[in-house]
Structure formats: C-alpha cells, structure tokens
Coordinates of C-alpha atoms and ligand atoms in Angstrom, one line a residue:
X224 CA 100.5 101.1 111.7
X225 CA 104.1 102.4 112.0
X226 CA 105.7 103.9 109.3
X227 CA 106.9 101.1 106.6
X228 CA 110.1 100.3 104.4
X229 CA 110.1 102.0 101.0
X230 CA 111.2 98.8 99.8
X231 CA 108.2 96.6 100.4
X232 CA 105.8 99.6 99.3
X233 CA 108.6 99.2 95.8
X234 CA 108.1 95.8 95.9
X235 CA 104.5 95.7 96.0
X236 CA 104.3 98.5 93.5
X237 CA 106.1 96.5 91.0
X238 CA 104.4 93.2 91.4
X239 CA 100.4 95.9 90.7
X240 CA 102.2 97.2 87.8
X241 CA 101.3 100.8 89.8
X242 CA 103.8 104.1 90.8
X243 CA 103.9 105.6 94.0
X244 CA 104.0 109.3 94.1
X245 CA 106.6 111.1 96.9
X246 CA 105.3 114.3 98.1
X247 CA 107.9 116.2 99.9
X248 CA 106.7 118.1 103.3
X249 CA 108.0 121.0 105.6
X250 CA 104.6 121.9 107.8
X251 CA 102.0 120.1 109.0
X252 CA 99.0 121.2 106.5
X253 CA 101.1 119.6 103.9
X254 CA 101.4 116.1 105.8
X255 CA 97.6 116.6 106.6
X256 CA 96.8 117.4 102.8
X257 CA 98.9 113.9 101.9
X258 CA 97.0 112.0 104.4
X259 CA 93.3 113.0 103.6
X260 CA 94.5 112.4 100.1
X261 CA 95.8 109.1 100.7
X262 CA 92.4 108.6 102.6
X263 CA 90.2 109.3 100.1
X264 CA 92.0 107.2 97.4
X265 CA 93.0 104.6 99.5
X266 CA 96.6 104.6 98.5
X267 CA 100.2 103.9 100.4
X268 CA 101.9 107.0 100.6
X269 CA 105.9 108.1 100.5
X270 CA 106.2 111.6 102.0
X271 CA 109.7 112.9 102.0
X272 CA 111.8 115.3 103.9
X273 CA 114.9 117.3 102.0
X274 CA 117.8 118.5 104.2
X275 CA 115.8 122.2 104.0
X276 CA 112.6 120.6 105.4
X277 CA 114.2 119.1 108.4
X278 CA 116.0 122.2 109.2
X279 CA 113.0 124.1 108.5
X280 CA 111.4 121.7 110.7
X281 CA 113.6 121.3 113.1
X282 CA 113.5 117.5 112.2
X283 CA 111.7 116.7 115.5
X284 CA 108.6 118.6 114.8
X285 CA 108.6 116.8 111.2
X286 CA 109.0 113.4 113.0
X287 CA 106.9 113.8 115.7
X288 CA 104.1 115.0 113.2
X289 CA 104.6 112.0 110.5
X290 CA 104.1 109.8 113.5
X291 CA 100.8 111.7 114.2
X292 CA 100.0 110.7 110.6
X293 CA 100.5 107.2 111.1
X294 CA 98.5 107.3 114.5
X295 CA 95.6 109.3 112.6
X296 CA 95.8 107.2 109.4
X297 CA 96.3 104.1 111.0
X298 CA 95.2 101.9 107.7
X299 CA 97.1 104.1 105.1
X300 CA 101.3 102.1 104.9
X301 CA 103.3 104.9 104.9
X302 CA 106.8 106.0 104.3
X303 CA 109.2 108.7 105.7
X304 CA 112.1 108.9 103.1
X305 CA 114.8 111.6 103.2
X306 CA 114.8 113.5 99.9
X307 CA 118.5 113.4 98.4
X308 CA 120.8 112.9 101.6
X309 CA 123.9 114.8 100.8
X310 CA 126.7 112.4 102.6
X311 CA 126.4 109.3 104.4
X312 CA 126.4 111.8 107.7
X313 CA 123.1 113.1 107.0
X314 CA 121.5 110.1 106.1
X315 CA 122.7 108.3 109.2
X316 CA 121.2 111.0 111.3
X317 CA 117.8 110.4 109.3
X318 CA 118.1 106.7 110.2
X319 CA 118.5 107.8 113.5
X320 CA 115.9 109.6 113.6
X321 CA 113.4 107.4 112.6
X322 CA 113.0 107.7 108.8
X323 CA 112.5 104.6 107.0
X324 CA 114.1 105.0 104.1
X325 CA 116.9 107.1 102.8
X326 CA 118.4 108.7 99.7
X327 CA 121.9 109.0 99.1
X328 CA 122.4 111.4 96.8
X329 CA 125.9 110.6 96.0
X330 CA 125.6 112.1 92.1
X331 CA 126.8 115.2 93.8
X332 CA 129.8 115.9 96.3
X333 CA 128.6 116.8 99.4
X334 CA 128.1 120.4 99.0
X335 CA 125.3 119.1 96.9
X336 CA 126.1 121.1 94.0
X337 CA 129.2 119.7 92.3
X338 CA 128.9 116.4 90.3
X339 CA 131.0 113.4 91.6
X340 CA 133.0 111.0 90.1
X341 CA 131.1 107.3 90.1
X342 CA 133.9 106.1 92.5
X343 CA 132.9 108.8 94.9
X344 CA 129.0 108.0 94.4
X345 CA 130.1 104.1 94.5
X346 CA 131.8 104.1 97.6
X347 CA 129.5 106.9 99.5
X348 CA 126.5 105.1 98.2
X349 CA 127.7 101.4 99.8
X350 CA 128.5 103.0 103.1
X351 CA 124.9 104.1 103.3
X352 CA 123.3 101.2 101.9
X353 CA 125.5 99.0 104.4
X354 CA 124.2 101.1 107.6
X355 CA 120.6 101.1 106.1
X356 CA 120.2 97.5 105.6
X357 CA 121.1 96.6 109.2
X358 CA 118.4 99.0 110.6
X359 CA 115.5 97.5 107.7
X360 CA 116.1 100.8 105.9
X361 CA 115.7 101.5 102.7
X362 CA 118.2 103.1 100.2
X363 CA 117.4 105.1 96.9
X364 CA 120.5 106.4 95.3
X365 CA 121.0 108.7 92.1
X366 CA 122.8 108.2 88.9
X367 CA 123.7 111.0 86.4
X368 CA 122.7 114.3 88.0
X369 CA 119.2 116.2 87.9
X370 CA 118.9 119.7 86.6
X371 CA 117.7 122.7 88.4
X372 CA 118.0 123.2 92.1
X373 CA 115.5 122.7 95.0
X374 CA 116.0 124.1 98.8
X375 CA 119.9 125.0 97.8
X376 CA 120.9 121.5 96.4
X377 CA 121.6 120.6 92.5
X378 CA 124.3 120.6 89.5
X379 CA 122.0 123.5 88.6
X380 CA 121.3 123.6 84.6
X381 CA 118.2 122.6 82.1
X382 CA 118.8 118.4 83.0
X383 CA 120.5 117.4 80.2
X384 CA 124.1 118.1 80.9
X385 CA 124.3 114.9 82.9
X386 CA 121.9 112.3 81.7
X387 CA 122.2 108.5 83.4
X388 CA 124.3 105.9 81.1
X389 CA 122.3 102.7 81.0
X390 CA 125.8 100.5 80.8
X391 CA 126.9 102.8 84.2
X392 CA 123.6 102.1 85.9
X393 CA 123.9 99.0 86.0
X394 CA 127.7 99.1 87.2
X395 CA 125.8 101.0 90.3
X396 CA 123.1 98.9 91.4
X397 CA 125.6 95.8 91.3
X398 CA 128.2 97.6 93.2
X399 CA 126.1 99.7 95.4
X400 CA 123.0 97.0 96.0
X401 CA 121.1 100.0 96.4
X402 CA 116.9 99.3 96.4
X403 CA 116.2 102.0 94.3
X404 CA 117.6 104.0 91.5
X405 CA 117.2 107.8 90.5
X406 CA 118.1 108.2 87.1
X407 CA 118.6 111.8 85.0
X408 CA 116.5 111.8 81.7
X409 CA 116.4 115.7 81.4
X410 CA 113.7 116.3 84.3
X411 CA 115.1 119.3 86.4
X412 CA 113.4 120.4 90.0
X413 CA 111.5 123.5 90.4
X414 CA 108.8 125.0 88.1
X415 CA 110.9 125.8 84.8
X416 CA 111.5 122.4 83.9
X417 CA 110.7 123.0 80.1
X418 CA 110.5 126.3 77.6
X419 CA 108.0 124.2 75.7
X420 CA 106.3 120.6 76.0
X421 CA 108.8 118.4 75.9
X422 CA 109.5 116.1 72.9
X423 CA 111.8 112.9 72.7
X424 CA 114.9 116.0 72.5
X425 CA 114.3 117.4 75.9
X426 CA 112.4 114.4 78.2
X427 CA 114.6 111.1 77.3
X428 CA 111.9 108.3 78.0
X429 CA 114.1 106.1 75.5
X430 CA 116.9 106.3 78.0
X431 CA 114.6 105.2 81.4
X432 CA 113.5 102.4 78.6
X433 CA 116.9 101.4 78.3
X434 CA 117.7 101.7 81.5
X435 CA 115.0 99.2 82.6
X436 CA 115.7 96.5 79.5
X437 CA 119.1 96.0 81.2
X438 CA 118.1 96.5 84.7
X439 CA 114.2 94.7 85.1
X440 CA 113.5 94.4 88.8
X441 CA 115.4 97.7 89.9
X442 CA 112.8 100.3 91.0
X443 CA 113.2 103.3 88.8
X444 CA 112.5 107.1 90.2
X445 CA 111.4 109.5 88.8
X446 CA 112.9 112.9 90.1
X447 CA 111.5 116.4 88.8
X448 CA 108.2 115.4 88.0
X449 CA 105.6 117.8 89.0
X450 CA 103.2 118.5 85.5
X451 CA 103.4 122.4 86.4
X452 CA 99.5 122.4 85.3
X453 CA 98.6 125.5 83.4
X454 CA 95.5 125.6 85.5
X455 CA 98.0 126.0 88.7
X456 CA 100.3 128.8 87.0
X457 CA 96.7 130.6 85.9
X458 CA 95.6 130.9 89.4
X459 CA 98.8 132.3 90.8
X460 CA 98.7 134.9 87.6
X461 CA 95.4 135.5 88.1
X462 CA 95.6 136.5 91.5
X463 CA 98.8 138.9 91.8
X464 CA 101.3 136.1 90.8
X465 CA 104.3 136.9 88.4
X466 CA 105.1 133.0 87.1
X467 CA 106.6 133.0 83.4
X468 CA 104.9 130.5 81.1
X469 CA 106.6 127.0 81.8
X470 CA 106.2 123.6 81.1
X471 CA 106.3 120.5 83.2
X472 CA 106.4 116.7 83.0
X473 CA 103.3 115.3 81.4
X474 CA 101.4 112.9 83.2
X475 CA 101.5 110.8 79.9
X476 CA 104.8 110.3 80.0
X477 CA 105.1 109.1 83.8
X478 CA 102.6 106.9 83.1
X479 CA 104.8 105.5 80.5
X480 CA 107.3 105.4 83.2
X481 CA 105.5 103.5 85.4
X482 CA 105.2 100.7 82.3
X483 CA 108.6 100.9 82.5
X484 CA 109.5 100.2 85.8
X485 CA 109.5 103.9 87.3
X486 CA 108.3 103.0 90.5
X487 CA 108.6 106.7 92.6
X488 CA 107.5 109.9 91.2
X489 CA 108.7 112.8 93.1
X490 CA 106.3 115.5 93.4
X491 CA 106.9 118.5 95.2
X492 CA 106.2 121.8 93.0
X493 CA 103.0 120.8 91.7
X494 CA 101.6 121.2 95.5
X495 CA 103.5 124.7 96.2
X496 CA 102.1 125.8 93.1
X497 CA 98.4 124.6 94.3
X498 CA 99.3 126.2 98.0
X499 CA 100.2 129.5 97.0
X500 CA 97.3 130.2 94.1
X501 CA 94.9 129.3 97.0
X502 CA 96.5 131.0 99.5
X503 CA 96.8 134.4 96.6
X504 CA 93.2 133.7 96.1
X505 CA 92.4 134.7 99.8
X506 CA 94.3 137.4 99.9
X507 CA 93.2 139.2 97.1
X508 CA 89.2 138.3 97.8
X509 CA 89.7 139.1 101.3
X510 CA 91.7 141.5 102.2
X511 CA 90.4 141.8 105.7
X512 CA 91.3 138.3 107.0
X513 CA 94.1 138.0 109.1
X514 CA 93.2 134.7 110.2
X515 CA 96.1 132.3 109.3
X516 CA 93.2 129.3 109.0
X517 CA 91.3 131.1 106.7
X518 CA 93.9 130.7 103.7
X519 CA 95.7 128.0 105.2
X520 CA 92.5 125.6 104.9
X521 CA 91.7 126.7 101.0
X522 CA 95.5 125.9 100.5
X523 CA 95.1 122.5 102.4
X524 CA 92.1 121.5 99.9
X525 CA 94.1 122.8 97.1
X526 CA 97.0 120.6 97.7
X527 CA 94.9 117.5 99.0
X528 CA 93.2 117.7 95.4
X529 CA 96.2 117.6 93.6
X530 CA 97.6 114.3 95.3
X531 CA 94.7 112.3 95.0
X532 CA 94.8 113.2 91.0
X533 CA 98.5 112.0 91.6
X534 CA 97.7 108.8 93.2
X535 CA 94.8 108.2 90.8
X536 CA 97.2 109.0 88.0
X537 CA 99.6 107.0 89.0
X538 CA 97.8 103.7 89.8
X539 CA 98.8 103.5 93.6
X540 CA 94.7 104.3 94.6
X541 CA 93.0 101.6 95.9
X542 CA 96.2 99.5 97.3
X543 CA 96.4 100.8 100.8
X544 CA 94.8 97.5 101.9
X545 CA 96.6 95.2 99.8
X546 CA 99.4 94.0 102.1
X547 CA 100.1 94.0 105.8
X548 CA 103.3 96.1 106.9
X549 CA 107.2 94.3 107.4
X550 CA 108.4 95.3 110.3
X551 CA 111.8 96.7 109.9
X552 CA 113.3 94.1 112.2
X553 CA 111.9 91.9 109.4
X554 CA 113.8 93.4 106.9
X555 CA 116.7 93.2 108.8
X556 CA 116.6 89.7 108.7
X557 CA 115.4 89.7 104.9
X558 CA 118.6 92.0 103.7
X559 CA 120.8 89.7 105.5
X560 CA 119.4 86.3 104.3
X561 CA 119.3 88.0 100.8
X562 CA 115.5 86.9 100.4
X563 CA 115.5 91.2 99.3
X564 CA 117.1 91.1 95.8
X565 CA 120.2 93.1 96.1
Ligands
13P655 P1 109.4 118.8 91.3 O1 110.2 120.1 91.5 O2 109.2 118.5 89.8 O3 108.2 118.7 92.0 O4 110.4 117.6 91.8 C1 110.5 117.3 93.1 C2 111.6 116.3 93.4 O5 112.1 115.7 92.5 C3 112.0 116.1 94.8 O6 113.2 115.4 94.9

C-alpha cells in the first residue's frame, strides 16, 4: 500500500470515535519500532518528520526508509506528515518529496520561535493549504502557540502564555480550510511539561471542549502529549540518568480528548525516554558490548511497547483493515469538487 492522506485516516478516525497517535522519527529503529507496533495492534499509523529529523536524515534516507515501511507493512495505511513546517518553503519541499501530509506551523514566524500575528499565520497557512490540496495533501495547521521547544523550534515557555481562542479558531479553519487544527491548551514539548500533575489550571481541557462545540467536524491535535511515565524517568535514574521529577499529559485526559474531537496525539518524548533507559540499561549491565545491535535491539522493544500501549490507548488498534486507501489523485479530485469538507 503506498503511504495514505492524513485526511482520510482523520476522517475515518472521527467517524470510530478513535485517535491516532503521531510518532515522530529520525532513524530507522524508530520507524521499525512504529511498524511492529502498528503490526501487532493492527492500527493505521502517522509517523512524522520535524525539520531536525529530515536534516538529521538527510530527508532521502527518511523517505526512502518510510517507503520500506510501507513495502514491509503492506496492510498497515500509513502516513508521512511533516512535523510543524516552518514556512510554506519547507513544506513545499516535503510535498515534493513525497510526504503526504503537511504542517504549517504558521503560529510562529519563520524562525520558528517568534509568535506571529493571525494575518501572518492566515495568509502563510492558505498558501500551503492551496499547494497541498492540488497534490491530495493534507494540511494541519496551529493556532495559539505551544510551549517548550523541540529540535530548535518553539515560543519557548511553560504553554500557557499563548493558549488558542475558540472565537479565533474558528476565524482560521474558515479562512485557512486547513484539515486539521493544532490548538495550545498549556501542553508544551519535551519532558518538563508539568511541575506537578496537571489540574484544570495548567492542562485547559475546557478550552479544546470549547473549541470543538463551535468547531464539530474539524480534527483537533493534540501537540505535547507524551505521559512522561514515571516508570520511563525511573529507568533512566536508575541506570546513570540525571532526569528531574516531571510530569506529563495523562492518558486520561487525551482520552477525553479524543471524546472531544482530538483526532492526532503527537508523541515523541515518551519513545526517547523508553530508547535511552534501554539503551542506559545495557550499558551499565554490560559494560563489555560494543556491539551497536546489542542496545539498539533492547531500545527497539522498548519503544515498540510504548506505541502499541499508545494505539491501544488511544482507540486506533484494530482499524488498520477498516478501509481501503484514497489515492492522492483521488483527493485531488475530492478537494476540488469539495466532496472533502473544507
Ligand atoms: P512530546 O514532546 O510531548 O512527545 O510532543 C511531541 C510533539 O508534539 C511533536 O510535535
């Protein structure tokens, strides 16, 4: 099967009632871990590149190895999205690459650090939206701005300095027809997402509520939501690790997300936090190996076992069957008859 639109894997999502977890990637273990993962569970999968990934990659390995995935997994639908495209350059270059669906971060200027106005992210967000569509590629943008930083690119900050306005949301999605929208509710990226759990104060699941009341069939995301498991942090500590005590998103409160139209959870920490306690683990047991495999397989397992718990979590086990793929030629046709809600 070749890789798929985000949008129909959205659009299916929503009609199950089910999330979809993105996993972001830079190596080929981690696009292996996804896979067996999404084996096992028998889910659809969204694995995502950030602008760090594909130059640690040097984008063609990445693409060359995601269509190895699909070759390999040829009954899993799966989706190669760009994780918050910083201009509509760089997301034109993932569309030509081959990705099948693209964010446009436009929440932030292009240095990826410095919040925008909503003309800027208006405008830069239609450009890309415009381009997508024609190629049957999907287009998440973002609303209200993130906290924390991840591979060089956020407002920085705890999350809350720039939470998403419900009335301005829906301004966006009407002027922007994007498919998907990332909204800020006080999540940040990285592991120090929270000093404590979070309460209604700090995690605002009454604004996403809000936000889906006035906007019903838009497909939420979910940005910053690793859970940072205690169990993950202890095995880093355990074995050499120096990790302060931090709290993450709880899978509760995705899941009441996901009843709210949240419809892609990103996940990315949650897996480096499960690679490095395994690979730590080797190293301080054995000290003799020098065998890349022989900590590099542990750390495989390690991640595989936290994104099946994901997919299980969040309801997207058991669909990979469910439908059979749009081409994107398809949804060519389908953004420009409008039978894709826009
Ligand atoms: P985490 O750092 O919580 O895993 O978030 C990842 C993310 O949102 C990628 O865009």
């Amino acid at each position: 099967m070749p890789l798929v639109s985000m949008r129909q894997l959205l659009d299916e999502a929503a009609k199950g009632g089910y999330g979809v977890g993105a996993f972001n990637v830079n190596n080929m273990e981690q696009i292996q871990s996804i896979m067996e993962a999404a084996r096992e569970t028998q889910s659809p999968v969204i694995i995502q590149a950030s602008r760090g990934a594909r130059a640690y990659s040097q984008d063609r390995f990445l693409y060359h190895l995601m269509l190895a995935a699909t070759e390999l997994y040829p009954e899993i639908p799966t989706v190669l999205h760009l994780d918050h495209g910083n201009s509509p350059e760089t997301c034109q270059s993932a569309i030509d690459m081959g990705f099948t669906s693209v964010m446009m971060d436009g929440s932030l200027m292009p240095d990826g650090k410095t919040p925008s106005s909503f003309e800027y992210n208006v405008e830069a967000t239609r450009k890309v939206v415009e381009a997508a569509h024609a190629k049957g590629v999907t287009v998440e943008g973002e609303i209200g701005c993130l906290g924390g930083i991840e591979d060089g690119h956020g407002a920085g900050g705890d999350g809350l300095s720039h939470l998403t306005d419900p009335d301005q949301a829906v301004e966006f999605v009407k002027a922007t027809g994007v498919d998907a929208l990332a909204i800020a509710i006080g999540t940040s990226h990285g592991a120090y997402k929270f000093t404590s759990k979070p309460t209604g104060e700090t995690l605002k699941m009454e604004t996403l509520i809000a936000i889906h009341k006035r906007l019903p069939t838009t497909h939420l995301v979910m940005h910053g939501s690793s859970s940072v498991p205690k169990e993950l942090q202890d095995i880093i500590n355990q074995f050499g690790g120096k990790l302060k005590p931090t709290w993450g998103v709880p899978v509760e409160e995705i899941q009441l997300g996901i009843r709210n139209g949240v419809r892609k959870i990103n996940v990315d920490t949650d897996n480096r936090l499960a690679i490095t306690g395994a690979i730590r683990k080797v190293f301080m047991e054995k000290p003799e190996e020098f065998d890349p495999r022989s900590y590099m397989k542990p750390a495989r397992e390690a991640m595989k076992k936290v994104v099946a718990q994901r997919m299980t979590q969040f309801g997207q086990a058991g669909h990979a069957k469910d439908y059979a793929p749009i081409p994107l030629t398809e949804m060519v046709k389908r953004y420009q008859s409008e039978t894709v809600a826009v």
